[in-house]
XYZ file of C-alpha atoms in Angstrom:
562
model
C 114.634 106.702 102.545
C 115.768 109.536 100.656
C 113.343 112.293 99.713
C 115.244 113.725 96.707
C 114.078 114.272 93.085
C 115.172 112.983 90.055
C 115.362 115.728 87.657
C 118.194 113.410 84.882
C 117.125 111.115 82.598
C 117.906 107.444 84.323
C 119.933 105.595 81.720
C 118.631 101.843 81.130
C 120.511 98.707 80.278
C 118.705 95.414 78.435
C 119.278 92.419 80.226
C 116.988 91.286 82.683
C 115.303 88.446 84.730
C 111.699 88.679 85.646
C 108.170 87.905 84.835
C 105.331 90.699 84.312
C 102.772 90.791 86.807
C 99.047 91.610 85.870
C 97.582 94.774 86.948
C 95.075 94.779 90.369
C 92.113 95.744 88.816
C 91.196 99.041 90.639
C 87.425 98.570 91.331
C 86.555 99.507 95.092
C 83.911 96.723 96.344
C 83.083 97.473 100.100
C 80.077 95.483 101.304
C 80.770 95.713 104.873
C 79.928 98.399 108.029
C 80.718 101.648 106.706
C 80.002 101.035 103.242
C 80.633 104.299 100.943
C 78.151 103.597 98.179
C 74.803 105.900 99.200
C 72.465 104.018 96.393
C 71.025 100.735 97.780
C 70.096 99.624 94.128
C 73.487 100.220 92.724
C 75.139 98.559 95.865
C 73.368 95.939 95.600
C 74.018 94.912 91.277
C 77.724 95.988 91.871
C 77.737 93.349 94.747
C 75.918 90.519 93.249
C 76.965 90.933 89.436
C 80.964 91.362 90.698
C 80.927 88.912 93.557
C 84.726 88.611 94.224
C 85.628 90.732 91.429
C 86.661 94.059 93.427
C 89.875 92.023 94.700
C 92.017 95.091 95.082
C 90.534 98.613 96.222
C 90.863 101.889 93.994
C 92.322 104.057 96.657
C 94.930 103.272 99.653
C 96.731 105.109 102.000
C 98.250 105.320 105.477
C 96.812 104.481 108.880
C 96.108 106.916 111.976
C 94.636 106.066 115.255
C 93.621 107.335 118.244
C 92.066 107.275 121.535
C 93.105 104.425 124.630
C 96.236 102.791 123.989
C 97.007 100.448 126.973
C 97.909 97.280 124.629
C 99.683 98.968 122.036
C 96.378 99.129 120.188
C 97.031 102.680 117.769
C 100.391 100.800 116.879
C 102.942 103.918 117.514
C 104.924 102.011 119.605
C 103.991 102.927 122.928
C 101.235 101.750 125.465
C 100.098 105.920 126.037
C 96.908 107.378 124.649
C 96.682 109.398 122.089
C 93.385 112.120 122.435
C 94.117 113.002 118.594
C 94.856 111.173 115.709
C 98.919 109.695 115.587
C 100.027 107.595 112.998
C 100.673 103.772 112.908
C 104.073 102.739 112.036
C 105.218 101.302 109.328
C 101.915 100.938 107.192
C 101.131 102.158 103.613
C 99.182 101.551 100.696
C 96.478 100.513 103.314
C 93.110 98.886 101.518
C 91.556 97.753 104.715
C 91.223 97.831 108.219
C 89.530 96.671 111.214
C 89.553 97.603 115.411
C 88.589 94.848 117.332
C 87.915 95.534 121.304
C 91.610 96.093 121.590
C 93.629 94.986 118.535
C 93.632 96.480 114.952
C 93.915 94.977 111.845
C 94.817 96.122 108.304
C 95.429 95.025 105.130
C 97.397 96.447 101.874
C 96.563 96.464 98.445
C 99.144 93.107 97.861
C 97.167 91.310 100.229
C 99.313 91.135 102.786
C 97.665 91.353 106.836
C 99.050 93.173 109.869
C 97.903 93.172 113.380
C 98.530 94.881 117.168
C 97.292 95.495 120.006
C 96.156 92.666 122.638
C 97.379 89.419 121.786
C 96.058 87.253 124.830
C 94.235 85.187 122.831
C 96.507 84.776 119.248
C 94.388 87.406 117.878
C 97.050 89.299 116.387
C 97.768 85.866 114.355
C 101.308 86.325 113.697
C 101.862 82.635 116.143
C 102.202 83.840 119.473
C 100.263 85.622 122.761
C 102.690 88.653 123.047
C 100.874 91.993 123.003
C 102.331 94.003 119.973
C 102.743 98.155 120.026
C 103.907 98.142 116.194
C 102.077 96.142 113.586
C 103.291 93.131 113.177
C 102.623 90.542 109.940
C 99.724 88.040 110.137
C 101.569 84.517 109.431
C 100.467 82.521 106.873
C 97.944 84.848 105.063
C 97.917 86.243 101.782
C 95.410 87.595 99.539
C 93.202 89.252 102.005
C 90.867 91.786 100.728
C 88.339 92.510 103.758
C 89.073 92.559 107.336
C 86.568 92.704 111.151
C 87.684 92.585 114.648
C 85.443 90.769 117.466
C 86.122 90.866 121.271
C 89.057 88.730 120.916
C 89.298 87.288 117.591
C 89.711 88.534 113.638
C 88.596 87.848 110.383
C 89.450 88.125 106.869
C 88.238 87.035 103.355
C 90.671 86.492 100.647
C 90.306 87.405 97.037
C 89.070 84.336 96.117
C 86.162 84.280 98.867
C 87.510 82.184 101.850
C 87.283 83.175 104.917
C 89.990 82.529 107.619
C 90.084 83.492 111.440
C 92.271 83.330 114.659
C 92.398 84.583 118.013
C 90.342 83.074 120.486
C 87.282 79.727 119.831
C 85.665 79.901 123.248
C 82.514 80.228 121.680
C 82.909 78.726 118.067
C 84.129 82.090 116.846
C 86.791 80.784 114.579
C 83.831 78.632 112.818
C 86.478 75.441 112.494
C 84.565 72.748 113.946
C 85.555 73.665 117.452
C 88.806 72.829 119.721
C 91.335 75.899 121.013
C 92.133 79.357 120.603
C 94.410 79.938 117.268
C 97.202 81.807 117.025
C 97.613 81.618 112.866
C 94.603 81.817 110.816
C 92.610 78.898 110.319
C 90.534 78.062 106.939
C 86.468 78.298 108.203
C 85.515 75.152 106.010
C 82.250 75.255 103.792
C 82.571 78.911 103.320
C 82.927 79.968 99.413
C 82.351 82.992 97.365
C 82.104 85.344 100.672
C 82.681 89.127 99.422
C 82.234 90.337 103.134
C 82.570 89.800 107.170
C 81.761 91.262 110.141
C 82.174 89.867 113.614
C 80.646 90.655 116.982
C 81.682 90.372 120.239
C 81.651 86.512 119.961
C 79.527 85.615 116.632
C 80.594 86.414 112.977
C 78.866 87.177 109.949
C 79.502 86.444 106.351
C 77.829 87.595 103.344
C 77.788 85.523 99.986
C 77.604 86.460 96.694
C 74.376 85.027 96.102
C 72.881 87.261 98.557
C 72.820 84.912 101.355
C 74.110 85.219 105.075
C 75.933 82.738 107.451
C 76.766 82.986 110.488
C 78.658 81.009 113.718
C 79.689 81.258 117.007
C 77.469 82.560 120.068
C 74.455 82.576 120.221
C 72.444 83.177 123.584
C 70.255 86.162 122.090
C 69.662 84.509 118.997
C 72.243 86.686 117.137
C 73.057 83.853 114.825
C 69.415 84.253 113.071
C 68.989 80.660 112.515
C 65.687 80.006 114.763
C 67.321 78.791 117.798
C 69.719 79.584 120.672
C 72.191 76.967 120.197
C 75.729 77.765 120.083
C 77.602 76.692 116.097
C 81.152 76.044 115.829
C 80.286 75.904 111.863
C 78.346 78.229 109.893
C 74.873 77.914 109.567
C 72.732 79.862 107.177
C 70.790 82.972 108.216
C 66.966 82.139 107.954
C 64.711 83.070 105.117
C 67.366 86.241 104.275
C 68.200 86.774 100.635
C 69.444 89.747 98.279
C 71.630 90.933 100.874
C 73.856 93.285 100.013
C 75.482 94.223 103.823
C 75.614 93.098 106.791
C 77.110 94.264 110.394
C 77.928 92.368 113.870
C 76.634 94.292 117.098
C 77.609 93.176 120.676
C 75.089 90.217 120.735
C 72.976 91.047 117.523
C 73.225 91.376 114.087
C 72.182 93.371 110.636
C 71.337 93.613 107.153
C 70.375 95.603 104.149
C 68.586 94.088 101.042
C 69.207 95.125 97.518
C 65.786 96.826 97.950
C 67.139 99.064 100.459
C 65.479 97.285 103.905
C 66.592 96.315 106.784
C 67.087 93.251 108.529
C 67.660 92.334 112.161
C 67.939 90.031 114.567
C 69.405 88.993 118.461
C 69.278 91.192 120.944
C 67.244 94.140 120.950
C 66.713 94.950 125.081
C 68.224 98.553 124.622
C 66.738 98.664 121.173
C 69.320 98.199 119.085
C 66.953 96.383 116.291
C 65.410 99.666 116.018
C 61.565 98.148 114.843
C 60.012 99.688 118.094
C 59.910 96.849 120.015
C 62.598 95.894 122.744
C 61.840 91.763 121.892
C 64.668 89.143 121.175
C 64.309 88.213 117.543
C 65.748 84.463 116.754
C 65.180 85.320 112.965
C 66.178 87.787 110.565
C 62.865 90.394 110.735
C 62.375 93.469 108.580
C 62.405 97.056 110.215
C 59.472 98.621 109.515
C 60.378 101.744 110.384
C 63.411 102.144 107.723
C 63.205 102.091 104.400
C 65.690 103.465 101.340
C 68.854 102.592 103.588
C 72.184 102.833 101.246
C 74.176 102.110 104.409
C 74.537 100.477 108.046
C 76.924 99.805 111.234
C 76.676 98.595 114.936
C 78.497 99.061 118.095
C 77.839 97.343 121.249
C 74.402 98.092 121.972
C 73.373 100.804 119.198
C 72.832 101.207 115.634
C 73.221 103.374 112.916
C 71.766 103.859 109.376
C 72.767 105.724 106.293
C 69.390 106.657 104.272
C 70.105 107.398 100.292
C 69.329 111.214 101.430
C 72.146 111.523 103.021
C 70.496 111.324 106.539
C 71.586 109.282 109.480
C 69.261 107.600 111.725
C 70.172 105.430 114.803
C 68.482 103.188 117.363
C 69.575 101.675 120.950
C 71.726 102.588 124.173
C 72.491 106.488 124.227
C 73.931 106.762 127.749
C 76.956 108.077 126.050
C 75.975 110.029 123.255
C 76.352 108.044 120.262
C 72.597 108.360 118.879
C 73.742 111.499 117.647
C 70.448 113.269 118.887
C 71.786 115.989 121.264
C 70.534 113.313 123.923
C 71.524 110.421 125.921
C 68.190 108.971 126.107
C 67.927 105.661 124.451
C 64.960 104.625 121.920
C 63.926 101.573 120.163
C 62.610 103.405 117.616
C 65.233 105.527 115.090
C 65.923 109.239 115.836
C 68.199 111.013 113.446
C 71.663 112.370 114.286
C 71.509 116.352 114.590
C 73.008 118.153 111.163
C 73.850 115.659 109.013
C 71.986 115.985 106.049
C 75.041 115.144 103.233
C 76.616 112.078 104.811
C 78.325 109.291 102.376
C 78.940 106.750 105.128
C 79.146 105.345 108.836
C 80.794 103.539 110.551
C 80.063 102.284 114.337
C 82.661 101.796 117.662
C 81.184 100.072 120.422
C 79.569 103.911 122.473
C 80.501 105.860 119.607
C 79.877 106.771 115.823
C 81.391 108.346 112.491
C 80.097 109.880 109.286
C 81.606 111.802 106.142
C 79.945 114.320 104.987
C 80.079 115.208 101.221
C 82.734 117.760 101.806
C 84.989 114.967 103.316
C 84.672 116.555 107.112
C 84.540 113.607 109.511
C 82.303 113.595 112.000
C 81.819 111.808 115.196
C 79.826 111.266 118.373
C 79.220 108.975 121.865
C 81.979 108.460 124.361
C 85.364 109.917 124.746
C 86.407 108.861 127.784
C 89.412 107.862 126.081
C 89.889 110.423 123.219
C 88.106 107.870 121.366
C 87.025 110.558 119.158
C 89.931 112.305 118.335
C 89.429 115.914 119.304
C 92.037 116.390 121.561
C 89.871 116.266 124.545
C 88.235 113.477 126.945
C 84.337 115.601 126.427
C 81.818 113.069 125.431
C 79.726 114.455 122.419
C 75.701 113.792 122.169
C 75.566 115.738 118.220
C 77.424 114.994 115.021
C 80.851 117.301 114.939
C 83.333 117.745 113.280
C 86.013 116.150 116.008
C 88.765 113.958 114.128
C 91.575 116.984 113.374
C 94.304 117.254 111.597
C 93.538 114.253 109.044
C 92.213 115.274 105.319
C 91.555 112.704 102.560
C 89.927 110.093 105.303
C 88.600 107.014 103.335
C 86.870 105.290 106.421
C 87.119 104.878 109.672
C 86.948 102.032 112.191
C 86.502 101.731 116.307
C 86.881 99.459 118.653
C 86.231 99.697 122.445
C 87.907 102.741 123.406
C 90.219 103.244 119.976
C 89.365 104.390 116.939
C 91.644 104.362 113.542
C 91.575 105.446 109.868
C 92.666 105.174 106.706
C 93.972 108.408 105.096
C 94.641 108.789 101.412
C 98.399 108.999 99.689
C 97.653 112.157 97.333
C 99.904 110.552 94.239
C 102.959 111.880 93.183
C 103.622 112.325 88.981
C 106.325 110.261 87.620
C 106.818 111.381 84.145
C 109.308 110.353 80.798
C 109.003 109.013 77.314
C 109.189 105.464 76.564
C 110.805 104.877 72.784
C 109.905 101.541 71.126
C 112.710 100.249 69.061
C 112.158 98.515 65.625
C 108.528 100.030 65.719
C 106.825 101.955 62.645
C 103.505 102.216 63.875
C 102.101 105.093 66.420
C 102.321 104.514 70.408
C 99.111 106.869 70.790
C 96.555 104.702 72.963
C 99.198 101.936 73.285
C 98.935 100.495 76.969
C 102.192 99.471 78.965
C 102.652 98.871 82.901
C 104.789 100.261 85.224
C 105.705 98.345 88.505
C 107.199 100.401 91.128
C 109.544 97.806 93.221
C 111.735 97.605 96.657
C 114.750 98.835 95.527
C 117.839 95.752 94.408
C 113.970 93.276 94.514
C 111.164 91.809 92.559
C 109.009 92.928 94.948
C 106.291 94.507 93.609
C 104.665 97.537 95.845
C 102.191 99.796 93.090
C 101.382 98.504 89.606
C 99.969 100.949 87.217
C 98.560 100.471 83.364
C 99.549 103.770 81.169
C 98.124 104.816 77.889
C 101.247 106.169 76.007
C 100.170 109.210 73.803
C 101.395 110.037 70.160
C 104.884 110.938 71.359
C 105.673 107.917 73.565
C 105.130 110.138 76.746
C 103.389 108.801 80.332
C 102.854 109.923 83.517
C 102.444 106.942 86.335
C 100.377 108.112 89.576
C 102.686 107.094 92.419
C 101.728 106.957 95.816
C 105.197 107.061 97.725
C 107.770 109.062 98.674
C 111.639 107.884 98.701
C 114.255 105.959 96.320
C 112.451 102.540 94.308
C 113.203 100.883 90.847
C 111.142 101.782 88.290
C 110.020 98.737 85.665
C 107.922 98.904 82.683
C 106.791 96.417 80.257
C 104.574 96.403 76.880
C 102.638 93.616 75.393
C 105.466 92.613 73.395
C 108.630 94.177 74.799
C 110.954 93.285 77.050
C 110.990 95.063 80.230
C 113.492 97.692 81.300
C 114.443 99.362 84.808
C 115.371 102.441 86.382
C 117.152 101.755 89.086
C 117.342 103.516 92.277
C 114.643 106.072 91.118
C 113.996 109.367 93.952
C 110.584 110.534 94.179
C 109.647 113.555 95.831
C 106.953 115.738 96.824
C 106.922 116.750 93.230
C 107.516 113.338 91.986
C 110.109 112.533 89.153
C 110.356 113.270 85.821
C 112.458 112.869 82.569
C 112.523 109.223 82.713
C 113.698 107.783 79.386
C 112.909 103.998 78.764
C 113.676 102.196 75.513
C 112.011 98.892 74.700
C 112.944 95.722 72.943
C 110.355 94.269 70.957
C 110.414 90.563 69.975
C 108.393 88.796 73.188
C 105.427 87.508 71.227
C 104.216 84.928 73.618
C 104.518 87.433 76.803
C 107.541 85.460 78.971
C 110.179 88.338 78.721
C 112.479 86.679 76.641
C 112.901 86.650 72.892
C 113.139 82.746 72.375
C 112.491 79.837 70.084
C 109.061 79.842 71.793
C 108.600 83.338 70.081
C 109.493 81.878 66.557
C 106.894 79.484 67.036
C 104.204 82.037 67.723
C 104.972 84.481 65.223
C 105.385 81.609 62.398
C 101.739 80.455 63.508
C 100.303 84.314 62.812
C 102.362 84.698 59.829
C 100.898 86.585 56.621
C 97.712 87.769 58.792
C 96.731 90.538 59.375
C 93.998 92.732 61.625
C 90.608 90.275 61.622
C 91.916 87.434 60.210
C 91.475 83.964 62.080
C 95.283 83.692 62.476
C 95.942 87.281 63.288
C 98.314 87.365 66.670
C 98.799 91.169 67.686
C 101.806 90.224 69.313
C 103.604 89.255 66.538
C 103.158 92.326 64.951
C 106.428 93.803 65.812
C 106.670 96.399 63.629
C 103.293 97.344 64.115
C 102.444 98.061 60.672
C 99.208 95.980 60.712
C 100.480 92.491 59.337
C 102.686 89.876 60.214
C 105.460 89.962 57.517
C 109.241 89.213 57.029
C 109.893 92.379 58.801
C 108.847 90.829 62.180
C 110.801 88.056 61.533
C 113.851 90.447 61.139
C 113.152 91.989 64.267
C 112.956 89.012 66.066
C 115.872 87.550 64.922
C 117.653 90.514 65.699
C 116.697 90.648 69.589
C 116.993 86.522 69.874
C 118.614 85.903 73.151
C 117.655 89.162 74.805
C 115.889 89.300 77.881
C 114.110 91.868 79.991
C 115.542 93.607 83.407
């Protein structure tokens, strides 16, 4: 694409062809490992009061990975290793992601699901078992809003709260009932109203918005929390466990935090990964008593790792490589706390190592790096918190699998600037909202939408997040939509956009038809707080429907948006 700016004002013709699309609303709702909220309380009535309201996240960006890359797992098309961060190719506007053992998984802000990595299994889900060194789509899945890797399968949960899953069903992991390995995404049935999942080397987690957990698929240390040691092909609710508000898969257990800021755990706990003291199987969800005011949590293989409301991390389990965070590699079944970290605003757990942000956005990470899992250039395994990933600023979160480790980095935005004119309108555009689509250039397809608050003088400035040459659409409540075509955005962004808008689309279907008579005869002679009153047809915005608005719409009859 070309990297050019447009400095000239982009000239725009009326006659168009397509409908408006709502905005995303823009409120970030992360209930799974590596949570960024720090306030249990505040997780938890954001959670349960939204449920599957936060169906598009706030902030996206681009994805970079490191560390072993044997099946094509960092997704720079090659099979080589990368000891620092690289990035992916052909990913942006990133709202999710997820390393399995050796596949990754991630997820834009349409919705839209893309895997690499080891494909053995069909865990890549795009229909086949080739191994894939550039991301590749996920067939058949749309909507996705939260993503987690296993040993050899994925997950995802939709906007609506389903949850689908593919790869491999040796053990019930795909929660369908049973039968083979799946290559496309399969619909777990019974499941509804899930806001998050996390999946463990063979079992999977899902968290409700009710505040309850389910869970399916292995089950020989109990990690299923459901009293027994008998493997489910079908979810099956988590004991006794309420008011959850997170919840994270280890290597054969599991976790979760209450509203109240406990924690809950169950499974395996032989290296003390449960972290109560003990080193005793649990086949039900049992409180910690050791931990209390946790905002966050996250588990590897056979460790794991808390985020206290002060800012503190605290950790529990195997520490043969490190990834206690201590300065040690003893392990402990009761929590020690990571050396230095005092500010942190999340974690996030691979399977011998660990990540936290600190407050000044620093990244931080520690365990194994064998494989540059860690991303500081070097194979040096690293028992304290430092500062390792280089070369990446604006990190949202991070996510690690086996031996690979991958983020998501913010797109700063770019201004896009102009004055939109309203034709055939007396009244003020200061606080009037219209939205801007940014689109694939000669498409429909939609890649940002934005909703901007026009000031006295018509002017707007739309936040874009890419670089290179895209149309440009905008739309009001009752205007028909215009284009600029084959718009360049730079480093700088763009600027002295001029858009003029047709008014006369009272019911909203970016035409000016009979339908439109209809609706403005129906709100005719009202006016603001009367029971007929129609904003809409207030064309002229002069605070009444009068003959005026039917001269305007008469005069725009036939006309259509671009």
């Amino acid at each position: 694409m070309r990297m050019r700016r447009r400095t000239m004002p982009v000239a725009i013709q009326l006659a168009g062809r397509h409908a408006e699309q709502d905005e995303l609303d823009p409120k970030p709702v992360r209930a799974a490992v590596g949570s960024v909220l720090k306030k249990p309380l505040v997780l938890a009535s954001v959670l349960l009061a939204l449920g599957l309201a936060g169906s598009a996240m706030a902030q996206s960006g681009s994805v970079w990975a490191w560390g072993l890359n044997g099946r094509g797992q960092l997704g720079d098309g090659t099979t080589s290793g990368k000891p620092a961060p690289i990035q992916t190719h052909g990913l942006s506007d990133i709202v999710a992601l997820a390393a399995g053992t050796e596949h990754s998984l991630a997820a834009d802000s349409q919705g839209n699901v893309f895997a690499w990595g080891r494909n053995a299994q069909g865990q890549l889900g795009d229909g086949t078992s080739i191994d894939r060194s550039s991301p590749v789509p996920v067939v058949g899945l749309t909507g996705a809003v939260r993503l987690a890797g296993g040993e050899q399968h994925s997950m995802a949960v939709t906007s609506i709260g389903t949850v689908w899953t593919w790869g491999n069903n040796y053990y019930g992991q795909l929660g369908n009932g049973g039968g083979g390995d799946a290559a496309a995404p399969v619909l777990v049935p019974g499941l509804s109203n899930v806001i998050a999942v996390d999946a463990g080397q063979f079992h999977c987690l899902a968290l409700k918005s009710d505040g309850t957990v389910w869970s399916w698929g292995r089950n020989s240390n109990g990690q299923l929390g459901d009293g027994t040691t008998t493997l489910r092909y079908a979810p099956v609710p988590v004991t006794g466990l309420t008011n959850v508000v997170a919840v994270a898969a280890g290597g054969r257990f599991s976790l979760a935090l209450k509203a109240d800021g406990t924690v809950w755990g169950w499974g395996s706990n032989a290296s003390g990964e449960l972290g109560d003291g003990s080193s005793a199987t649990k086949l039900t969800a049992v409180q910690n008593p050791l931990l209390s005011q946790i905002a966050a949590i996250a588990a590897g293989d056979y460790h794991s790792v808390w985020l206290r409301a002060d800012g503190t991390v605290w950790a529990s389990g195997n520490n043969f490589q490190g990834q206690l965070g201590n300065g040690t590699t003893s392990s402990t079944n009761v929590p020690v706390q990571a050396q230095g970290l005092t500010d942190a605003s999340w974690v996030s757990a691979g399977h011998y190592h660990t990540f936290a942000k600190r407050a000044n956005g620093t990244v931080m990470a520690w365990g194994q790096n064998t494989d540059g899992q860690l991303g500081d250039g070097s194979t040096i395994n690293r028992h304290a918190p430092t500062p390792v990933v280089q070369g990446l600023a604006g990190v949202l979160t991070v996510s690690g699998g086996a031996a690979h480790s991958m983020a998501i980095v913010e797109t700063p935005a770019y201004p896009v600037s102009g004055r939109v004119t309203l034709l055939n309108f007396s009244g003020s555009t200061n606080g009037l909202k219209v939205v801007f689509e940014l689109r694939t250039p000669g498409t429909t397809t939609v890649l940002e939408t934005h909703t901007v608050t026009l000031d006295g003088a018509g002017d707007f400035v739309v936040p874009v997040r890419r670089l290179g040459t895209f149309d440009l659409a905008v739309k009001g409540s009752h205007w028909l939509r215009s284009v600029a075509y084959s718009l360049d955005i730079g480093p700088g962004g763009a600027e002295g956009l001029n858009f003029a808008l047709v008014n006369g689309d009272v019911n909203g279907d970016n035409t000016v038809s009979i339908a439109d008579f209809v609706a403005l005869r129906a709100a005719y002679g009202s006016s603001a707080g009367s029971p007929a009153w129609n904003p809409n047809a207030d064309l002229n915005g002069d605070g009444s429907v009068s003959s005026t608005d039917f001269l305007i719409l008469r005069q725009n009859f036939g006309r259509s948006g671009l």
